Coordinates of C-alpha atoms in Angstrom, one line a residue:
C1 CA -185.1 58.5 -15.3
L2 CA -187.2 56.3 -13.1
I3 CA -190.0 56.1 -15.7
Y4 CA -187.5 55.1 -18.5
A5 CA -185.9 52.6 -16.2
S6 CA -189.3 51.0 -15.4
I7 CA -190.2 50.8 -19.1
Y8 CA -186.8 49.2 -19.8
I9 CA -187.3 46.6 -17.1
I10 CA -190.8 45.7 -18.3
L11 CA -189.6 45.4 -21.9
M12 CA -186.6 43.3 -21.0
N13 CA -188.8 40.8 -19.1
L14 CA -191.2 40.3 -21.9
P15 CA -191.1 36.7 -23.3
F16 CA -189.0 36.0 -26.3
I17 CA -192.0 35.0 -28.3
F18 CA -193.2 38.6 -28.1
W19 CA -190.1 40.0 -29.7
E20 CA -190.1 37.2 -32.3
T21 CA -193.6 38.2 -33.2
I22 CA -192.7 41.9 -33.5
F23 CA -189.7 41.0 -35.6
L24 CA -191.7 38.8 -38.0
G25 CA -194.3 41.5 -38.4
V26 CA -191.8 44.1 -39.2
S27 CA -190.0 41.8 -41.6
I28 CA -193.2 41.5 -43.7
L29 CA -193.2 45.2 -44.2
I30 CA -189.5 45.8 -44.6
P31 CA -187.2 43.8 -46.9
R32 CA -185.0 41.3 -45.1
Y33 CA -181.9 43.2 -46.3
T34 CA -181.3 46.0 -48.7
L35 CA -178.7 45.5 -51.4
P36 CA -176.1 48.2 -51.5
E37 CA -175.8 50.4 -54.6
M38 CA -173.6 48.9 -57.2
A39 CA -170.2 50.5 -56.3
S40 CA -170.7 49.4 -52.7
I41 CA -170.8 45.8 -53.7
W42 CA -167.2 46.0 -54.8
E43 CA -165.8 47.9 -51.9
P44 CA -163.3 46.0 -49.8
K45 CA -165.5 46.2 -46.7
N46 CA -168.4 44.4 -48.4
K47 CA -166.0 41.8 -49.9
F48 CA -164.4 41.0 -46.6
K49 CA -167.9 40.8 -44.9
I50 CA -168.8 38.1 -47.4
W51 CA -165.5 36.3 -46.8
L52 CA -166.1 36.4 -43.0
K53 CA -169.6 35.0 -43.5
I54 CA -168.2 32.1 -45.5
E55 CA -165.6 31.3 -42.9
I56 CA -168.2 31.5 -40.0
F57 CA -170.7 29.4 -41.9
A58 CA -168.0 26.8 -42.6
C59 CA -167.2 26.7 -38.9
E60 CA -170.9 26.3 -38.1
A61 CA -171.1 23.3 -40.4
L62 CA -168.0 21.8 -38.9
A63 CA -169.3 22.3 -35.4
N64 CA -172.6 20.6 -36.4
R65 CA -170.6 17.7 -37.6
G66 CA -168.6 17.6 -34.3
E67 CA -165.3 18.3 -36.0
I68 CA -164.6 21.5 -34.1
P69 CA -165.6 22.4 -30.5
K70 CA -168.8 24.3 -29.9
S71 CA -166.9 26.7 -27.6
A72 CA -164.6 27.6 -30.5
L73 CA -167.5 28.2 -32.7
K74 CA -169.0 30.6 -30.1
D75 CA -165.7 32.5 -30.0
I76 CA -165.6 32.7 -33.8
Q77 CA -169.2 33.9 -34.0
E78 CA -168.9 36.5 -31.3
K79 CA -165.4 37.8 -31.8
S80 CA -164.8 37.6 -35.5
D81 CA -164.1 41.0 -37.0
F82 CA -161.6 42.7 -39.4
E83 CA -160.2 46.1 -40.3
V84 CA -159.6 46.8 -43.9
E85 CA -156.5 48.9 -43.2
R86 CA -155.0 46.1 -41.1
I87 CA -155.6 43.5 -43.8
D88 CA -153.8 45.8 -46.3
E89 CA -150.9 46.2 -43.9
I90 CA -150.5 42.4 -43.4
E91 CA -150.9 41.8 -47.2
R92 CA -148.0 44.1 -47.9
E93 CA -145.9 41.7 -46.0
V94 CA -147.3 38.2 -46.8
K95 CA -148.4 39.1 -50.4
H96 CA -151.5 37.0 -50.1
D97 CA -154.9 38.5 -49.6
V98 CA -156.8 35.6 -48.0
I99 CA -153.9 34.8 -45.6
A100 CA -153.8 38.5 -44.7
F101 CA -157.6 38.4 -44.0
L102 CA -157.4 35.3 -41.9
T103 CA -154.5 36.7 -39.9
C104 CA -156.4 39.9 -39.2
V105 CA -159.5 38.0 -38.1
A106 CA -157.4 35.8 -35.9
E107 CA -156.2 38.8 -34.0
Y108 CA -159.8 39.4 -33.0
V109 CA -160.8 35.8 -32.3
G110 CA -157.7 34.5 -30.5
D111 CA -156.9 30.8 -30.0
S112 CA -160.1 29.6 -31.5
A113 CA -159.1 31.0 -34.9
R114 CA -157.1 27.8 -35.4
F115 CA -160.4 26.1 -36.3
M116 CA -161.1 28.6 -39.1
H117 CA -160.4 27.7 -42.8
L118 CA -160.0 24.0 -42.0
G119 CA -159.7 21.9 -45.1
M120 CA -160.4 24.9 -47.3
T121 CA -158.4 26.6 -50.0
S122 CA -158.3 30.3 -50.9
S123 CA -160.5 29.9 -53.9
D124 CA -163.3 28.4 -51.8
V125 CA -163.6 31.8 -50.2
L126 CA -162.7 33.9 -53.3
D127 CA -165.0 32.2 -55.8
T128 CA -167.9 31.8 -53.5
A129 CA -167.7 35.4 -52.5
L130 CA -167.5 36.5 -56.1
A131 CA -170.7 34.5 -56.8
V132 CA -172.4 36.4 -54.1
Q133 CA -171.2 39.8 -55.4
L134 CA -172.2 39.0 -59.0
K135 CA -175.6 37.8 -57.8
Q136 CA -176.0 41.1 -55.9
A137 CA -174.9 43.1 -58.9
S138 CA -177.2 41.3 -61.3
T139 CA -180.2 42.0 -59.0
L140 CA -179.5 45.7 -59.3
I141 CA -179.0 45.4 -63.0
L142 CA -182.3 43.7 -63.4
K143 CA -184.0 46.5 -61.5
E144 CA -182.5 49.1 -63.9
L145 CA -183.4 47.0 -67.0
K146 CA -187.0 46.9 -65.9
A147 CA -187.1 50.6 -65.3
F148 CA -185.6 51.2 -68.7
Q149 CA -188.1 48.9 -70.3
E150 CA -191.0 50.8 -68.7
A151 CA -189.6 54.1 -70.1
L152 CA -189.5 52.5 -73.5
K153 CA -193.0 51.2 -73.2
A154 CA -194.3 54.7 -72.3
Q155 CA -192.8 56.2 -75.4
A156 CA -193.8 53.4 -77.6
L157 CA -197.4 53.7 -76.6
K158 CA -197.3 57.5 -76.8
H159 CA -196.0 57.4 -80.4
K160 CA -197.8 54.2 -81.5
M161 CA -199.2 56.0 -84.6
T162 CA -196.7 58.8 -85.0
P163 CA -195.6 58.4 -88.7
T164 CA -191.8 58.4 -89.3
M165 CA -189.5 57.3 -92.1
G166 CA -188.2 53.7 -92.1
R167 CA -184.7 53.4 -93.5
S168 CA -182.6 50.6 -94.9
H169 CA -178.9 51.2 -95.6
G170 CA -179.7 54.7 -94.2
I171 CA -181.9 55.4 -97.3
H172 CA -185.6 56.1 -97.2
A173 CA -187.5 52.8 -97.5
E174 CA -191.1 52.7 -96.3
P175 CA -193.0 54.5 -93.5
L176 CA -193.3 53.1 -90.0
T177 CA -194.3 54.6 -86.7
F178 CA -191.9 56.0 -84.1
G179 CA -193.7 53.9 -81.5
L180 CA -193.0 50.7 -83.5
K181 CA -189.3 51.7 -83.7
I182 CA -189.3 52.0 -79.9
A183 CA -191.4 48.9 -79.4
N184 CA -188.6 46.9 -81.1
W185 CA -186.2 48.2 -78.5
Y186 CA -188.7 47.3 -75.7
E187 CA -188.8 43.8 -76.9
E188 CA -185.1 43.5 -77.0
V189 CA -184.7 44.8 -73.5
G190 CA -187.2 42.1 -72.5
R191 CA -184.9 39.5 -73.9
N192 CA -182.0 41.0 -72.0
I193 CA -183.9 40.7 -68.8
E194 CA -184.4 37.0 -69.4
R195 CA -180.7 36.7 -70.3
V196 CA -179.6 38.4 -67.1
K197 CA -181.9 36.2 -65.1
R198 CA -180.3 33.1 -66.6
A199 CA -176.8 34.5 -66.1
R200 CA -177.6 35.3 -62.4
Q201 CA -178.9 31.8 -62.0
N202 CA -175.8 30.2 -63.6
I203 CA -173.4 32.4 -61.6
S204 CA -175.0 31.7 -58.3
Y205 CA -172.8 28.7 -57.4
G206 CA -170.3 28.3 -54.6
Q207 CA -167.7 25.8 -53.6
I208 CA -166.0 24.6 -50.4
S209 CA -164.2 21.6 -51.9
G210 CA -160.6 22.0 -50.9
A211 CA -157.3 22.3 -52.7
V212 CA -158.2 20.5 -56.0
G213 CA -162.0 20.0 -55.6
T214 CA -161.8 16.5 -54.1
F215 CA -163.2 17.2 -50.6
A216 CA -160.1 15.4 -49.3
C217 CA -159.9 17.4 -46.2
I218 CA -163.5 18.7 -45.8
H219 CA -166.9 17.0 -46.1
P220 CA -169.3 18.0 -49.0
D221 CA -171.9 18.8 -46.3
V222 CA -169.9 21.8 -45.3
E223 CA -170.2 23.2 -48.9
K224 CA -173.9 22.4 -49.0
Y225 CA -174.4 24.3 -45.7
V226 CA -172.4 27.3 -46.6
C227 CA -174.0 27.7 -50.0
S228 CA -177.5 27.3 -48.5
K229 CA -176.7 30.1 -46.1
L230 CA -175.5 32.4 -48.9
G231 CA -178.4 31.7 -51.2
L232 CA -176.2 29.8 -53.6
K233 CA -176.1 26.3 -55.0
P234 CA -173.1 24.0 -54.6
A235 CA -171.1 23.6 -57.8
P236 CA -171.7 19.9 -58.8
V237 CA -168.0 19.6 -59.6
S238 CA -165.1 22.0 -59.3
T239 CA -161.3 21.9 -59.4
Q240 CA -159.6 24.5 -57.2
I241 CA -162.0 27.0 -58.7
I242 CA -165.6 27.3 -60.0
Q243 CA -165.3 26.9 -63.8
R244 CA -165.0 30.1 -65.7
D245 CA -167.6 29.3 -68.4
R246 CA -170.1 30.6 -65.8
H247 CA -168.4 33.9 -65.5
A248 CA -167.9 34.1 -69.3
E249 CA -171.6 33.7 -69.7
F250 CA -172.3 36.4 -67.2
F251 CA -170.0 39.0 -68.7
T252 CA -171.0 38.2 -72.3
T253 CA -174.6 38.8 -71.2
L254 CA -173.6 42.2 -69.9
A255 CA -171.9 42.8 -73.3
I256 CA -175.2 42.0 -75.1
V257 CA -177.0 44.5 -72.8
A258 CA -174.3 47.0 -73.7
G259 CA -174.9 46.2 -77.4
T260 CA -178.6 47.0 -77.0
I261 CA -177.8 50.3 -75.3
D262 CA -175.2 51.0 -78.1
K263 CA -177.8 50.2 -80.8
I264 CA -180.4 52.5 -79.3
A265 CA -177.9 55.3 -78.6
T266 CA -176.6 55.1 -82.2
E267 CA -180.1 55.5 -83.5
I268 CA -180.7 58.6 -81.3
R269 CA -177.5 60.1 -82.5
H270 CA -178.7 59.6 -86.1
L271 CA -182.1 61.0 -85.4
Q272 CA -180.5 64.1 -83.7
R273 CA -178.4 65.0 -86.8
T274 CA -179.3 68.5 -88.0
E275 CA -180.4 67.2 -91.4
V276 CA -182.7 64.7 -89.7
L277 CA -183.8 66.1 -86.3
E278 CA -186.6 63.7 -85.7
A279 CA -185.7 63.3 -82.0
E280 CA -183.1 64.6 -79.7
E281 CA -181.8 64.4 -76.1
F282 CA -183.2 66.8 -73.6
F283 CA -181.1 69.9 -73.3
S284 CA -181.4 71.5 -69.9
S285 CA -181.4 75.1 -69.0
G286 CA -177.8 76.3 -68.6
Q287 CA -176.4 73.3 -70.4
K288 CA -173.7 74.1 -73.0
G289 CA -172.9 72.0 -76.0
S290 CA -169.6 73.6 -77.1
S291 CA -166.8 75.7 -75.8
A292 CA -166.6 77.5 -79.1
M293 CA -170.1 77.4 -80.6
P294 CA -173.0 78.6 -78.4
H295 CA -175.6 77.1 -80.7
K296 CA -174.6 73.5 -80.3
R297 CA -176.9 70.8 -78.9
N298 CA -175.0 67.6 -79.0
P299 CA -176.2 64.0 -78.3
V300 CA -173.6 63.7 -75.5
V301 CA -175.4 61.0 -73.5
S302 CA -175.8 58.7 -76.5
E303 CA -172.2 59.2 -77.5
Q304 CA -171.1 58.4 -74.0
M305 CA -173.2 55.2 -74.1
C306 CA -171.6 54.1 -77.4
G307 CA -168.1 54.6 -75.9
L308 CA -168.8 52.8 -72.6
A309 CA -170.3 49.9 -74.5
R310 CA -166.9 49.2 -76.0
I311 CA -165.4 48.7 -72.6
V312 CA -168.1 46.3 -71.5
R313 CA -167.7 44.3 -74.8
S314 CA -163.9 44.2 -74.3
N315 CA -164.3 42.9 -70.8
A316 CA -166.5 40.1 -72.1
F317 CA -163.6 39.1 -74.3
A318 CA -161.4 39.1 -71.3
A319 CA -163.9 36.8 -69.5
L320 CA -163.8 34.4 -72.4
E321 CA -160.0 34.4 -72.2
N322 CA -160.3 33.4 -68.6
M323 CA -161.8 30.0 -69.4
P324 CA -158.6 28.0 -70.2
L325 CA -156.4 27.8 -67.1
W326 CA -153.4 25.5 -66.4
H327 CA -154.4 22.1 -64.9
E328 CA -156.7 22.5 -62.0
R329 CA -156.1 26.3 -61.7
D330 CA -153.7 29.1 -62.1
I331 CA -154.4 32.8 -61.1
S332 CA -154.3 34.4 -64.5
H333 CA -158.1 34.8 -64.3
S334 CA -158.0 36.4 -60.8
S335 CA -156.3 39.7 -61.7
V336 CA -158.7 40.1 -64.7
E337 CA -161.8 39.6 -62.7
R338 CA -160.8 42.1 -60.0
V339 CA -161.0 44.7 -62.9
I340 CA -163.9 43.5 -65.1
G341 CA -166.2 42.5 -62.2
P342 CA -166.6 46.1 -60.8
D343 CA -166.1 47.8 -64.1
S344 CA -168.7 46.0 -66.2
T345 CA -171.4 45.8 -63.5
I346 CA -171.0 49.4 -62.4
L347 CA -170.9 50.6 -66.1
I348 CA -174.0 48.7 -67.1
H349 CA -175.9 49.9 -64.0
Y350 CA -174.8 53.5 -64.8
M351 CA -175.6 53.2 -68.5
L352 CA -179.1 51.8 -67.9
R353 CA -179.9 54.6 -65.5
K354 CA -178.7 57.2 -68.0
M355 CA -180.7 55.6 -70.8
T356 CA -183.8 55.5 -68.7
T357 CA -183.6 59.2 -68.0
M358 CA -182.8 60.0 -71.6
M359 CA -185.7 58.0 -72.9
E360 CA -188.1 59.6 -70.4
R361 CA -187.1 63.1 -71.4
L362 CA -186.6 62.4 -75.1
I363 CA -187.7 65.3 -77.3
V364 CA -189.7 64.0 -80.4
Y365 CA -190.4 66.1 -83.5
P366 CA -193.4 64.6 -85.4
E367 CA -193.5 67.5 -87.8
N368 CA -189.9 66.9 -88.8
M369 CA -190.7 63.2 -89.2
M370 CA -193.5 64.1 -91.6
R371 CA -191.3 66.6 -93.5
N372 CA -188.6 63.9 -94.0
L373 CA -191.2 61.4 -94.9
E374 CA -192.4 63.6 -97.7
K375 CA -189.0 64.6 -98.9
T376 CA -188.9 62.0 -101.7
E377 CA -192.1 63.1 -103.3
G378 CA -194.0 59.9 -102.7
L379 CA -191.4 57.4 -103.7
I380 CA -192.0 55.6 -100.4
F381 CA -195.2 54.1 -101.9
S382 CA -193.3 52.4 -104.8
Q383 CA -193.8 48.8 -103.5
S384 CA -197.6 49.4 -103.0
V385 CA -197.8 50.6 -106.7
L386 CA -195.8 47.5 -107.8
L387 CA -198.1 45.1 -106.0
S388 CA -201.2 46.9 -107.3
L389 CA -200.0 46.5 -110.9
V390 CA -199.3 42.8 -110.3
D391 CA -202.9 42.5 -109.1
K392 CA -204.0 43.8 -112.5
G393 CA -202.5 40.8 -114.2
I394 CA -199.0 41.7 -115.4
T395 CA -195.8 40.0 -114.3
R396 CA -193.9 41.2 -111.4
E397 CA -190.9 41.9 -113.6
E398 CA -193.0 44.1 -115.9
A399 CA -194.5 45.9 -113.0
Y400 CA -191.1 46.5 -111.4
R401 CA -189.8 47.9 -114.7
L402 CA -192.8 50.3 -115.0
V403 CA -192.5 51.6 -111.4
Q404 CA -188.8 51.9 -111.4
K405 CA -188.7 53.9 -114.6
N406 CA -191.0 56.6 -112.9
A407 CA -189.2 56.3 -109.6
M408 CA -185.8 57.0 -111.1
Q409 CA -187.2 60.0 -113.0
S410 CA -188.7 61.3 -109.7
W411 CA -185.4 60.6 -107.9
S412 CA -183.3 62.5 -110.5
T413 CA -185.6 65.4 -111.2
G414 CA -187.4 65.8 -107.9
K415 CA -190.8 65.6 -109.7
N416 CA -193.7 64.2 -107.8
F417 CA -193.9 60.4 -108.1
L418 CA -197.7 60.3 -108.1
K419 CA -198.0 62.8 -110.9
L420 CA -195.5 60.9 -113.0
L421 CA -197.5 57.7 -112.6
K422 CA -200.7 59.4 -113.6
K423 CA -199.0 60.5 -116.8
D424 CA -197.6 57.1 -117.7
K425 CA -199.7 55.7 -120.5
K426 CA -198.8 52.1 -119.9
I427 CA -199.8 52.4 -116.2
R428 CA -203.0 54.3 -117.0
K429 CA -204.1 51.4 -119.2
L430 CA -204.0 49.2 -116.2
M431 CA -205.2 51.5 -113.4
T432 CA -207.5 54.5 -113.1
E433 CA -206.3 57.8 -111.7
S434 CA -208.5 57.2 -108.6
E435 CA -207.0 53.7 -108.1
I436 CA -203.5 55.2 -108.2
E437 CA -204.3 58.0 -105.7
K438 CA -205.8 55.5 -103.2
I439 CA -202.4 53.8 -103.0
F440 CA -200.8 57.0 -101.7
N441 CA -202.5 56.7 -98.3
L442 CA -200.2 56.7 -95.3
K443 CA -202.8 55.0 -93.1
L444 CA -202.7 51.9 -95.2
Q445 CA -199.1 51.5 -94.3
F446 CA -200.0 51.2 -90.6
K447 CA -203.0 48.9 -90.9
N448 CA -201.3 46.1 -88.9
I449 CA -199.6 48.2 -86.3
N450 CA -202.2 47.3 -83.7
I451 CA -201.6 43.6 -84.3
I452 CA -197.9 44.0 -83.7
F453 CA -198.5 46.0 -80.5
K454 CA -200.9 43.4 -79.2
R455 CA -198.2 40.8 -79.7
I456 CA -195.7 42.8 -77.8
F457 CA -197.8 44.4 -75.1
K458 CA -200.1 41.5 -74.4
N459 CA -202.0 43.3 -71.6

């Protein structure tokens, strides 16, 4: 005990600069703060913590301006606290969440609480706090978007030259590579990353401007101080609220992210169809696909993603509906945002994690891709034959007619397209058998894949 006591006395008498140095050193190695997981952002405790920060920061600004006593500020800083259950209890009586919160905090602070919320309106707290929450949420979403993009990149590079069937209208068109299909998704996710960054930037605005945004009872410097402390910018102009076009942009951005997920998931579902089976979701040991049919392996994650995307898109519509409000403000937007804020951000975060895992463990069947590619007996080279005939000097219309005649015969009879072309006397007058055969080379279809990949993956 004497040893511990001696160490304690020595440490406590070290100069402040020593501890400041230690703190700064550790802060370099450890992030200044760790954002909670997505659900935690929307828990009442986190929300009220942000509310309390706003109120304290406002008091600090007022004290700096000499508008409230320094002693009151000290009380507010040291004694401010809340209890979620107590706030709920008060709200059941007063029917107002911000008043219930302030009443609860006042029970901890005492007389100095009369200097809190001076010149402010409820939306100063609510909208500024919501901006903080949405900024926190978008940071987590960006992290998951980048992880998803990396998973797509790995698969794109792995299957860069894996031949597969390109389809238009669901019908065989021309060959492409499976890596190119995924590279397309990678690029779209990259655009979504930029969209979310922009949305985060445009939602990161706070306000402390009073009842109708005129700063009639509070100085604009207070708003500037509070927003600076929270990592926000002051809204250049507000009414009683931050204007909802910012929120509409945020939630429509999430809807676009959901649309990308839906698009990719829909493609995986098609590829997993029994008749196609070019790729499928990982099926773990012990997993069961059907209560009735033991053989089933269903694309359950992809189907889940398609379903959840509908909710995120619907929430974006609700955010757009929140833009027109009566005069300087009503509260028709508030109830909506209490639902769509947590729902959309939690869903997108969850969906991105699921998609990343699915893409990392995606099962690909190159042999089935080749089998499907050969299913139409060479018809996939019809455009190449067409262009080769044009090069021989005939019109495009005549070339199209010659190729289509043989293509339709192959389509209806199942006969090999190449063999039919070799037997066509009009075509043989223009091209040798060897020239026709050279056209049916799969590698020629992919001669520019490297150029496309260099444009996408610049490093």
